[in-house]
Amino acid sequence: MTSPRIAHPGLAAHRMDAAQAAEWIQPGMAVGMSGFTGAGYPKAVPQALAARMEAARERGEPFALRVLTGASTAPELDGALARAGGIDFRLPYQSDPELRARINRGEIEYMDIHLGHVAQYAWFGFLGKIDVAVIEVAGILPDGRLIPSTSVGNNKTWLDLADKVIVEVNHRQPIGLDGMHDIYYGTALPPERRPIPLLQPGDRIGEPYLRVDPEKIVAVVETDAPDRLGSFAPPDATSQAIAANLVEFFRHEIRAGRLSERLLPLQSGVGNIANAVLAGLQDGGFRDLTAFTEVIQDGMLDLIEAGVITMASATALSLSPEAVARFAANIDLFRERIVLRPQEMSNHAELVRRLGCIAMNGMVEADIYGNVNSTHVAGSTIINGIGGSGDFARNGFLSCFVTPSTAKGGAISAIVPMVSHVDHNEHDVDVIVTEQGLADLRGLSPKQRARAVIANCAHPDYRDLLQDYFDRALAGSSGRHTPHLLGEALSWHQRYLDTGSMRG
Ligand code: COA
């Protein structure tokens, strides 16, 4: 018997519960799962799998997997599997507290990789064999094609490459998602690659559905559960000041003739600050903007609803519970204005560069020369991962990084002599913004950059210390091109580890 969401009779016959479906997954396998920034991840099979792993562990039998996704998922996937000791290798972006803790304790190998690179890495054969794909969808068509869910991520790749496929059909995902996606099937491996025919953020160059060989589908599991997404911190004085600095910069660029009133397609990163920056754009009086970005967070949804953004391309919706309700209520409007694509397209270097995206990403810290750390505390403890920030920073028209000038109540300066980990080097960073001001690094030498970053971005509590470091480095370092005192360059981080404060 078919149900409206499972319209393929052969696949309807493969319906089973999550525990039965999880039996297809064996220790040591590589499993490609759906899920991107907490959206569209499988809700039931990973938990059933975790229960099997716990049972195996009690019997003294190791049961761990290589787990590959689009990006971060939620407690039902990363949390459950990590807690069961069921992940021995994970990529790419993650943000689950349990998983993060185990990575930082050295129990799980984690590979942080540009989100735009994951699919081609898999296709190149660099990730080895993919045994099983576990993919959440909103429905199955009569011909077996899949209606994608709230994220596309790497689903196309996992469906194509995996030997076997488990599909979770989530009745909670709005069926109105049907038609919002654009799955491009024109990719190829070098040297057969062709230009990707996308000229505007809203162009549709593929088809709305995911293809899959029905013969590979071994289980169909029905679920009825929401994406588990947190809320964003409301914009505060600091994030509002950051946004105001960026808006003023855009106005300056318009006056200088380097940008038009419509700017260029916006990319906005994950996190509270990036979300707050979008609210600032709304207040800044902009209209008729577009976005070519990775995730649509609440701030972007507000701009779309308000008509500030008329078209947004992304790979996932990462909305708070309140925004999910708004999205569902207005889904017909959003389907006209949002296109969800595979992440190999949303984050594609060729497209980001052709469209000339304005990249705006959060960061952990920047150094006086403009190198940026997006991922690590004190050089060795990972927070989330690089996400798509590098895809956009390297290839965009403008690469902006935003952060409050201090963290942890002022104990940490976000501007340091030398970053403790490099995700974006000085060659990929155009603009650094804090609530203190903005450093425009375009066309500047390292020493000129250092003066701009210290004067404009550092918190007053740390500004003199940074200036003092730079002055002494200029006088005392072996080379005068990028002056550093190597024995001291990371001493701020060491001081934080030793005393709990960079101030000492
Ligand atoms: N040192 C130590 N901790 C720091 C820090 C620093 N210099 N800067 C920020 N943090 C901590 C904050 O204290 C906070 O910790 P808490 O959760 O314990 O309070 C946490 O990092 C998040 O900081 P917050 O100021 O709330 O910023 P955010 O939510 O905007 O997140 C990043 C900032 C860098 C963590 C986030 O943007 C990120 O993961 N970026 C990398 C991925 C990316 O850019 N993706 C975009 C592509 S679409």
Coordinates of C-alpha atoms and ligand atoms in Angstrom, one line a residue:
M1 CA 0.0 0.0 0.0
T2 CA 1.4 3.4 -0.9
S3 CA 1.0 6.6 1.1
P4 CA 0.8 10.1 -0.5
R5 CA 4.4 10.7 0.6
I6 CA 5.7 7.3 -0.7
A7 CA 4.1 7.1 -4.1
H8 CA 6.4 4.5 -5.6
P9 CA 4.8 1.1 -4.9
G10 CA 8.0 -0.9 -5.0
L11 CA 9.6 1.4 -2.4
A12 CA 6.5 1.5 -0.2
A13 CA 7.0 -2.2 0.1
H14 CA 10.4 -1.5 1.7
R15 CA 8.9 0.3 4.6
M16 CA 10.3 -0.8 7.9
D17 CA 11.1 0.6 11.3
A18 CA 14.4 2.3 12.1
A19 CA 15.8 -0.6 14.1
Q20 CA 15.4 -3.0 11.1
A21 CA 16.8 -0.4 8.7
A22 CA 19.8 0.2 11.0
E23 CA 20.7 -3.5 10.6
W24 CA 22.0 -2.7 7.1
I25 CA 24.8 -0.8 8.7
Q26 CA 27.8 -2.8 9.9
P27 CA 30.9 -1.9 12.0
G28 CA 33.6 -0.1 10.0
M29 CA 31.4 1.1 7.3
A30 CA 31.5 4.6 5.7
V31 CA 28.0 6.1 5.9
G32 CA 27.0 9.3 4.1
M33 CA 24.1 11.0 5.9
S34 CA 22.0 14.0 5.0
G35 CA 22.0 17.0 7.2
F36 CA 23.3 20.5 7.0
T37 CA 23.5 23.1 9.9
G38 CA 20.8 21.2 11.9
A39 CA 18.4 20.8 9.0
G40 CA 17.3 17.7 7.0
Y41 CA 19.2 15.1 8.9
P42 CA 17.8 11.6 9.5
K43 CA 15.9 11.5 12.8
A44 CA 15.4 7.8 13.5
V45 CA 18.0 5.5 11.9
P46 CA 21.0 7.1 13.7
Q47 CA 19.3 6.7 17.1
A48 CA 18.5 3.1 16.3
L49 CA 22.1 2.6 15.2
A50 CA 23.3 4.2 18.4
A51 CA 21.2 1.7 20.4
R52 CA 22.9 -1.2 18.5
M53 CA 26.3 0.4 19.1
E54 CA 25.6 0.6 22.9
A55 CA 24.5 -3.1 22.9
A56 CA 27.6 -4.1 20.9
R57 CA 29.8 -2.2 23.3
E58 CA 28.3 -4.0 26.3
R59 CA 29.2 -7.2 24.6
G60 CA 32.7 -5.9 24.2
E61 CA 32.4 -5.7 20.4
P62 CA 33.6 -2.4 18.8
F63 CA 31.1 -0.8 16.5
A64 CA 32.2 2.5 15.0
L65 CA 31.7 4.2 11.6
R66 CA 33.1 6.8 9.3
V67 CA 30.3 9.4 9.3
L68 CA 30.1 11.9 6.4
T69 CA 27.4 14.5 6.1
G70 CA 26.7 17.9 4.5
A71 CA 27.6 19.8 7.6
S72 CA 26.5 19.9 11.3
T73 CA 23.4 17.8 12.3
A74 CA 21.8 17.5 15.7
P75 CA 21.7 15.5 19.0
E76 CA 19.7 12.7 17.3
L77 CA 22.6 12.1 14.9
D78 CA 26.0 13.4 15.9
G79 CA 25.1 13.5 19.6
A80 CA 23.6 9.9 19.7
L81 CA 26.4 8.3 17.7
A82 CA 29.2 10.1 19.5
R83 CA 27.8 9.2 22.9
A84 CA 27.6 5.6 21.8
G85 CA 31.3 5.7 20.8
G86 CA 30.1 5.0 17.3
I87 CA 32.1 7.5 15.3
D88 CA 35.8 6.9 14.6
F89 CA 36.1 9.4 11.7
R90 CA 33.9 12.4 11.0
L91 CA 33.7 15.1 8.3
P92 CA 33.0 17.9 7.5
Y93 CA 31.5 20.7 9.7
Q94 CA 30.1 19.8 13.2
S95 CA 28.7 21.7 16.1
D96 CA 27.3 19.1 18.5
P97 CA 28.6 19.5 22.1
E98 CA 29.1 15.8 22.7
L99 CA 30.8 15.2 19.4
R100 CA 33.0 18.3 19.8
A101 CA 34.0 17.2 23.3
R102 CA 35.1 13.8 22.0
I103 CA 37.0 15.3 19.1
N104 CA 38.8 17.6 21.5
R105 CA 39.6 14.7 23.9
G106 CA 41.2 13.0 20.9
E107 CA 38.7 10.1 20.7
I108 CA 37.4 10.9 17.3
E109 CA 39.3 11.8 14.2
Y110 CA 37.8 14.8 12.6
M111 CA 38.6 16.2 9.1
D112 CA 37.7 19.9 8.7
I113 CA 37.3 20.5 5.0
H114 CA 35.9 23.3 2.8
L115 CA 32.2 22.4 2.4
G116 CA 32.4 23.2 -1.3
H117 CA 35.1 20.5 -1.7
V118 CA 33.4 17.5 0.0
A119 CA 31.5 16.2 -3.0
Q120 CA 34.4 16.4 -5.4
Y121 CA 36.7 14.9 -2.8
A122 CA 34.3 11.9 -2.7
W123 CA 34.0 11.7 -6.5
F124 CA 37.8 11.9 -6.8
G125 CA 38.0 8.8 -4.7
F126 CA 39.8 10.6 -1.9
L127 CA 37.4 9.4 0.8
G128 CA 37.3 5.8 -0.1
K129 CA 34.1 3.7 -0.6
I130 CA 30.8 4.9 0.7
D131 CA 28.8 1.9 1.9
V132 CA 25.5 3.3 2.9
A133 CA 23.6 6.5 2.4
V134 CA 21.0 7.6 5.0
I135 CA 19.0 10.4 3.6
E136 CA 16.0 12.4 4.9
V137 CA 13.5 13.4 2.2
A138 CA 10.1 15.1 2.2
G139 CA 8.6 12.4 -0.1
I140 CA 9.1 9.8 -2.8
L141 CA 7.6 10.3 -6.3
P142 CA 5.8 7.6 -8.2
D143 CA 9.0 7.1 -10.4
G144 CA 11.2 6.8 -7.3
R145 CA 12.8 10.3 -7.4
L146 CA 13.1 12.0 -4.0
I147 CA 11.6 15.3 -2.9
P148 CA 14.5 16.8 -0.9
S149 CA 14.0 18.1 2.6
T150 CA 15.2 21.3 4.4
S151 CA 18.7 20.8 3.3
V152 CA 20.4 19.4 0.2
G153 CA 24.0 19.3 1.3
N154 CA 25.9 16.3 -0.2
N155 CA 22.8 14.1 -0.6
K156 CA 23.1 13.8 -4.4
T157 CA 26.7 12.6 -4.0
W158 CA 25.9 10.1 -1.2
L159 CA 22.9 8.7 -3.2
D160 CA 25.1 8.3 -6.3
L161 CA 28.1 6.8 -4.6
A162 CA 26.7 4.6 -1.9
D163 CA 26.2 0.9 -2.4
K164 CA 22.9 0.9 -0.5
V165 CA 20.5 3.6 0.5
I166 CA 18.2 4.1 3.5
V167 CA 15.5 6.8 3.0
E168 CA 13.8 8.5 5.9
V169 CA 10.5 10.1 4.8
N170 CA 9.8 12.8 7.3
H171 CA 6.1 13.7 7.4
R172 CA 6.8 16.8 9.5
Q173 CA 8.7 18.5 6.6
P174 CA 6.3 20.7 4.7
I175 CA 5.3 19.1 1.4
G176 CA 5.4 22.7 0.1
L177 CA 9.2 22.3 -0.1
D178 CA 8.4 20.5 -3.4
G179 CA 9.7 22.7 -6.2
M180 CA 12.2 24.8 -4.0
H181 CA 15.2 22.7 -4.9
D182 CA 17.5 22.7 -7.9
I183 CA 19.7 19.6 -8.3
Y184 CA 22.3 20.0 -11.0
Y185 CA 23.3 16.8 -12.7
G186 CA 25.9 18.4 -15.1
T187 CA 29.0 17.9 -12.9
A188 CA 31.8 15.7 -14.2
L189 CA 35.3 14.8 -13.2
P190 CA 38.4 16.6 -14.7
P191 CA 39.2 16.7 -17.6
E192 CA 35.6 16.4 -18.7
R193 CA 34.3 19.3 -16.7
R194 CA 32.2 22.0 -18.4
P195 CA 31.3 25.5 -17.3
I196 CA 28.3 25.6 -14.9
P197 CA 25.5 27.5 -16.6
L198 CA 24.4 29.7 -13.7
L199 CA 24.5 33.4 -14.2
Q200 CA 22.2 34.8 -11.5
P201 CA 21.6 33.5 -8.0
G202 CA 18.1 32.5 -8.8
D203 CA 18.8 30.6 -12.0
R204 CA 17.5 27.0 -12.1
I205 CA 20.0 24.8 -14.0
G206 CA 18.9 21.4 -12.8
E207 CA 15.8 19.6 -11.6
P208 CA 13.7 19.8 -8.4
Y209 CA 14.3 16.1 -7.4
L210 CA 17.1 13.8 -6.3
R211 CA 17.6 10.8 -8.5
V212 CA 18.4 7.5 -7.1
D213 CA 18.5 3.9 -8.4
P214 CA 15.5 2.4 -6.7
E215 CA 17.3 -1.0 -6.7
K216 CA 19.8 0.5 -4.2
I217 CA 17.1 1.5 -1.7
V218 CA 17.0 -1.2 1.0
A219 CA 14.8 0.5 3.5
V220 CA 12.2 3.3 3.8
V221 CA 11.6 4.6 7.3
E222 CA 8.8 7.0 8.1
T223 CA 9.4 9.7 10.7
D224 CA 7.4 12.7 12.0
A225 CA 9.9 15.0 13.8
P226 CA 11.0 18.5 13.5
D227 CA 14.6 19.6 12.7
R228 CA 16.1 20.4 16.1
L229 CA 17.4 23.9 15.8
G230 CA 18.3 26.4 18.4
S231 CA 17.4 30.1 18.6
F232 CA 19.7 32.9 17.8
A233 CA 20.9 35.4 20.4
P234 CA 19.0 38.7 19.7
P235 CA 21.2 41.4 18.3
D236 CA 22.9 43.3 21.1
A237 CA 24.8 46.6 21.1
T238 CA 28.0 44.9 20.0
S239 CA 26.5 43.0 17.1
Q240 CA 24.5 46.1 16.1
A241 CA 27.7 48.2 16.1
I242 CA 29.5 45.5 13.9
A243 CA 26.5 45.6 11.5
A244 CA 26.5 49.4 11.4
N245 CA 30.2 49.5 10.6
L246 CA 29.7 47.1 7.7
V247 CA 26.7 49.0 6.4
E248 CA 28.7 52.2 6.5
F249 CA 31.5 50.5 4.5
F250 CA 29.0 49.3 1.9
R251 CA 27.7 52.9 1.6
H252 CA 31.3 54.1 1.2
E253 CA 31.8 51.6 -1.6
I254 CA 28.7 52.7 -3.3
R255 CA 29.8 56.4 -3.2
A256 CA 33.2 55.3 -4.6
G257 CA 31.4 53.5 -7.5
R258 CA 32.8 50.1 -6.6
L259 CA 29.3 48.7 -5.7
S260 CA 25.8 49.6 -6.9
E261 CA 22.8 50.2 -4.6
R262 CA 21.9 46.6 -5.1
L263 CA 25.3 45.6 -3.9
L264 CA 26.3 42.1 -5.1
P265 CA 25.0 38.7 -4.0
L266 CA 25.4 38.4 -0.3
Q267 CA 26.9 35.4 1.5
S268 CA 26.3 35.4 5.2
G269 CA 28.0 32.9 7.5
V270 CA 26.7 30.9 10.5
G271 CA 26.4 32.1 14.1
N272 CA 24.8 34.9 16.0
I273 CA 27.0 37.7 14.7
A274 CA 26.5 36.9 11.1
N275 CA 22.8 36.6 11.8
A276 CA 22.7 40.0 13.5
V277 CA 24.6 41.6 10.6
L278 CA 21.7 40.8 8.3
A279 CA 19.3 42.6 10.6
G280 CA 21.6 45.6 10.2
L281 CA 21.3 45.5 6.5
Q282 CA 17.6 45.7 6.8
D283 CA 17.9 48.8 8.9
G284 CA 20.4 50.2 6.4
G285 CA 17.7 50.9 3.9
F286 CA 18.9 48.4 1.2
R287 CA 16.4 47.0 -1.3
D288 CA 16.3 44.5 -4.1
L289 CA 19.3 42.5 -2.9
T290 CA 20.1 38.9 -3.7
A291 CA 21.9 36.2 -1.8
F292 CA 24.2 33.4 -3.0
T293 CA 25.0 31.8 0.3
E294 CA 25.2 28.5 2.1
V295 CA 22.5 28.7 4.9
I296 CA 19.4 30.7 5.3
Q297 CA 19.2 31.7 8.9
D298 CA 16.5 33.8 10.6
G299 CA 18.1 37.1 9.6
M300 CA 18.0 36.1 5.9
L301 CA 14.4 35.0 6.2
D302 CA 13.4 38.4 7.6
L303 CA 15.1 40.1 4.7
I304 CA 13.3 37.9 2.2
E305 CA 10.0 38.5 3.8
A306 CA 10.6 42.2 3.9
G307 CA 11.5 42.3 0.2
V308 CA 15.0 43.5 1.0
I309 CA 16.3 40.3 -0.6
T310 CA 14.3 39.3 -3.6
M311 CA 16.2 36.0 -4.4
A312 CA 18.3 33.7 -2.2
S313 CA 20.2 30.6 -3.2
A314 CA 21.5 28.3 -0.5
T315 CA 21.8 24.6 0.4
A316 CA 20.0 24.6 3.7
L317 CA 17.5 26.3 6.0
S318 CA 18.9 26.8 9.5
L319 CA 16.0 28.5 11.2
S320 CA 14.9 28.9 14.8
P321 CA 11.6 27.2 15.8
E322 CA 9.8 30.5 15.5
A323 CA 11.2 31.1 12.0
V324 CA 10.3 27.5 11.0
A325 CA 6.6 28.2 11.8
R326 CA 6.8 31.5 9.7
F327 CA 8.5 29.6 6.9
A328 CA 5.8 27.0 6.8
A329 CA 3.0 29.5 6.9
N330 CA 4.4 31.5 4.0
I331 CA 6.0 28.6 2.0
D332 CA 4.5 29.6 -1.3
L333 CA 6.2 33.0 -1.1
F334 CA 9.5 31.5 0.0
R335 CA 9.4 28.9 -2.8
E336 CA 9.4 31.8 -5.3
R337 CA 12.4 33.5 -3.6
I338 CA 14.6 30.6 -2.4
V339 CA 16.5 28.0 -4.4
L340 CA 18.1 25.2 -2.4
R341 CA 21.0 23.5 -4.2
P342 CA 23.6 20.8 -3.5
Q343 CA 26.5 22.3 -1.5
E344 CA 28.9 21.6 -4.3
M345 CA 26.9 24.3 -6.2
S346 CA 26.0 26.7 -3.4
N347 CA 29.7 26.9 -2.4
H348 CA 31.2 26.4 -5.8
A349 CA 34.4 28.5 -6.4
E350 CA 33.4 29.1 -10.1
L351 CA 30.0 30.4 -9.2
V352 CA 31.1 32.5 -6.1
R353 CA 33.7 34.2 -8.2
R354 CA 31.5 34.7 -11.3
L355 CA 28.6 36.2 -9.3
G356 CA 31.0 38.3 -7.2
C357 CA 29.7 37.4 -3.8
I358 CA 30.1 39.7 -0.8
A359 CA 31.3 37.2 1.9
M360 CA 30.5 38.0 5.5
N361 CA 31.7 35.4 8.0
G362 CA 32.2 35.2 11.7
M363 CA 35.6 34.4 13.1
V364 CA 37.3 33.5 16.3
E365 CA 40.3 35.8 16.0
A366 CA 42.4 37.7 13.5
D367 CA 46.0 38.8 13.7
I368 CA 47.4 42.2 13.1
Y369 CA 48.3 41.1 9.5
G370 CA 44.9 39.9 8.6
N371 CA 45.2 36.1 9.0
V372 CA 42.0 34.7 10.3
N373 CA 41.2 31.8 12.6
S374 CA 37.6 30.6 12.3
T375 CA 37.8 27.4 14.2
H376 CA 40.2 26.9 17.1
V377 CA 40.6 28.2 20.6
A378 CA 44.2 28.6 21.6
G379 CA 45.4 26.7 18.6
S380 CA 44.3 23.2 19.6
T381 CA 40.6 23.1 20.6
I382 CA 38.2 23.1 17.8
I383 CA 34.8 24.9 18.0
N384 CA 32.9 24.0 14.9
G385 CA 34.9 23.9 11.6
I386 CA 35.7 26.1 8.6
G387 CA 32.3 25.5 7.0
G388 CA 32.0 27.3 3.8
S389 CA 33.8 30.4 4.9
G390 CA 36.8 29.6 2.8
D391 CA 34.8 28.8 -0.3
F392 CA 33.4 32.4 -0.2
A393 CA 36.4 34.2 1.3
R394 CA 38.9 33.0 -1.3
N395 CA 36.6 33.5 -4.3
G396 CA 34.2 36.3 -3.4
F397 CA 34.3 39.9 -4.7
L398 CA 34.8 41.1 -1.1
S399 CA 35.8 38.9 1.8
C400 CA 34.7 40.4 5.2
F401 CA 35.2 38.8 8.6
V402 CA 33.3 40.0 11.7
T403 CA 33.7 39.4 15.4
P404 CA 33.3 41.2 18.7
S405 CA 36.7 42.6 19.6
T406 CA 36.8 40.6 22.8
A407 CA 35.5 37.2 24.0
K408 CA 34.8 35.6 27.4
G409 CA 33.9 38.9 29.1
G410 CA 37.0 40.7 27.8
A411 CA 39.5 38.0 28.9
I412 CA 40.3 37.3 25.3
S413 CA 41.3 39.7 22.6
A414 CA 39.9 38.7 19.2
I415 CA 42.8 40.7 17.6
V416 CA 46.1 39.0 18.5
P417 CA 49.8 39.4 17.4
M418 CA 49.6 36.0 15.6
V419 CA 46.6 33.7 15.1
S420 CA 46.9 30.4 16.9
H421 CA 45.5 28.6 13.9
V422 CA 45.1 29.8 10.3
D423 CA 41.9 29.1 8.3
H424 CA 42.0 32.1 6.0
N425 CA 45.4 33.6 5.3
E426 CA 46.1 37.3 4.8
H427 CA 45.7 36.8 1.0
D428 CA 42.0 35.9 1.3
V429 CA 40.9 38.6 3.8
D430 CA 39.8 42.1 2.6
V431 CA 37.9 43.5 5.5
I432 CA 38.0 43.0 9.3
V433 CA 35.1 44.3 11.3
T434 CA 34.6 44.6 15.1
E435 CA 32.3 46.8 17.1
Q436 CA 35.3 49.2 17.4
G437 CA 35.5 49.8 13.7
L438 CA 36.5 48.4 10.3
A439 CA 39.9 47.8 8.8
D440 CA 39.9 47.8 5.0
L441 CA 43.0 45.8 4.1
R442 CA 42.6 45.9 0.3
G443 CA 45.8 47.0 -1.4
L444 CA 47.8 47.3 1.8
S445 CA 51.2 45.8 2.6
P446 CA 51.6 43.8 5.9
K447 CA 52.8 46.7 7.9
Q448 CA 50.0 49.0 6.6
R449 CA 47.5 46.2 7.4
A450 CA 48.8 45.9 11.0
R451 CA 48.4 49.7 11.6
A452 CA 44.8 49.6 10.3
V453 CA 43.8 46.5 12.2
I454 CA 45.3 47.8 15.5
A455 CA 43.9 51.3 15.2
N456 CA 40.4 50.3 14.0
C457 CA 39.5 46.9 15.3
A458 CA 41.3 46.2 18.6
H459 CA 39.5 46.8 21.9
P460 CA 40.9 49.8 23.8
D461 CA 42.0 47.4 26.6
Y462 CA 44.4 45.6 24.1
R463 CA 45.2 48.3 21.6
D464 CA 48.3 49.7 23.3
L465 CA 49.6 46.1 23.9
L466 CA 49.2 45.3 20.3
Q467 CA 50.8 48.6 19.2
D468 CA 53.7 47.9 21.6
Y469 CA 54.2 44.4 20.2
F470 CA 54.1 45.7 16.6
D471 CA 56.6 48.6 17.4
R472 CA 59.0 46.2 19.1
A473 CA 58.7 43.6 16.3
L474 CA 59.4 46.4 13.8
A475 CA 62.5 47.3 15.7
G476 CA 63.7 43.8 16.6
S477 CA 62.5 41.2 14.1
S478 CA 64.9 39.5 11.7
G479 CA 62.9 40.7 8.7
R480 CA 61.0 44.0 8.3
H481 CA 58.4 42.8 5.8
T482 CA 56.0 41.0 8.2
P483 CA 57.6 41.9 11.6
H484 CA 57.2 39.3 14.3
L485 CA 58.9 38.4 17.6
L486 CA 58.6 34.7 17.2
G487 CA 59.2 33.9 20.9
E488 CA 56.4 36.2 21.8
A489 CA 53.9 36.0 19.0
L490 CA 51.7 33.3 20.6
S491 CA 52.4 34.4 24.2
W492 CA 49.0 36.0 24.5
H493 CA 47.3 32.6 24.0
Q494 CA 49.7 30.9 26.4
R495 CA 48.9 33.6 29.0
Y496 CA 45.2 32.9 28.5
L497 CA 45.8 29.2 29.1
D498 CA 48.0 29.9 32.1
T499 CA 45.9 32.6 33.8
G500 CA 42.5 32.7 32.2
S501 CA 43.1 36.0 30.6
M502 CA 45.2 37.4 27.8
R503 CA 45.7 40.5 29.9
G504 CA 47.7 38.6 32.4
Ligands
COA1 N1 38.6 32.8 21.8 C1 37.9 31.9 22.4 N2 36.5 31.7 22.2 C2 35.9 32.5 21.4 C3 36.6 33.5 20.7 C4 38.0 33.7 20.9 N3 38.7 34.6 20.2 N4 35.7 34.2 19.9 C5 34.5 33.6 20.1 N5 34.6 32.6 21.0 C6 33.6 31.7 21.5 C7 32.5 32.6 22.2 O1 32.9 32.9 23.5 C8 31.3 31.7 22.1 O2 31.5 30.7 23.1 P1 30.2 30.2 24.0 O3 29.3 29.5 23.1 O4 30.9 29.3 25.0 O5 29.7 31.5 24.6 C9 31.5 31.0 20.8 O6 32.9 31.1 20.4 C10 30.6 31.6 19.7 O7 30.9 33.0 19.6 P2 29.9 34.2 19.3 O8 30.6 35.5 19.7 O9 28.5 33.9 19.9 O10 29.9 34.1 17.7 P3 29.1 33.3 16.6 O11 27.9 32.6 17.1 O12 28.9 34.3 15.6 O13 30.2 32.2 16.2 C11 32.2 31.4 15.2 C12 31.5 32.6 15.8 C13 33.5 31.7 14.7 C14 32.3 30.2 16.2 C15 31.2 30.9 14.0 O14 31.1 32.0 13.1 C16 31.8 29.8 13.2 O15 31.7 28.6 13.6 N6 32.5 30.1 12.1 C17 33.2 29.1 11.2 C18 32.3 28.5 10.1 C19 31.9 29.6 9.2 O16 32.4 30.7 9.1 N7 30.9 29.2 8.4 C20 30.3 30.1 7.5 C21 30.1 29.6 6.2 S1 28.5 29.7 5.6

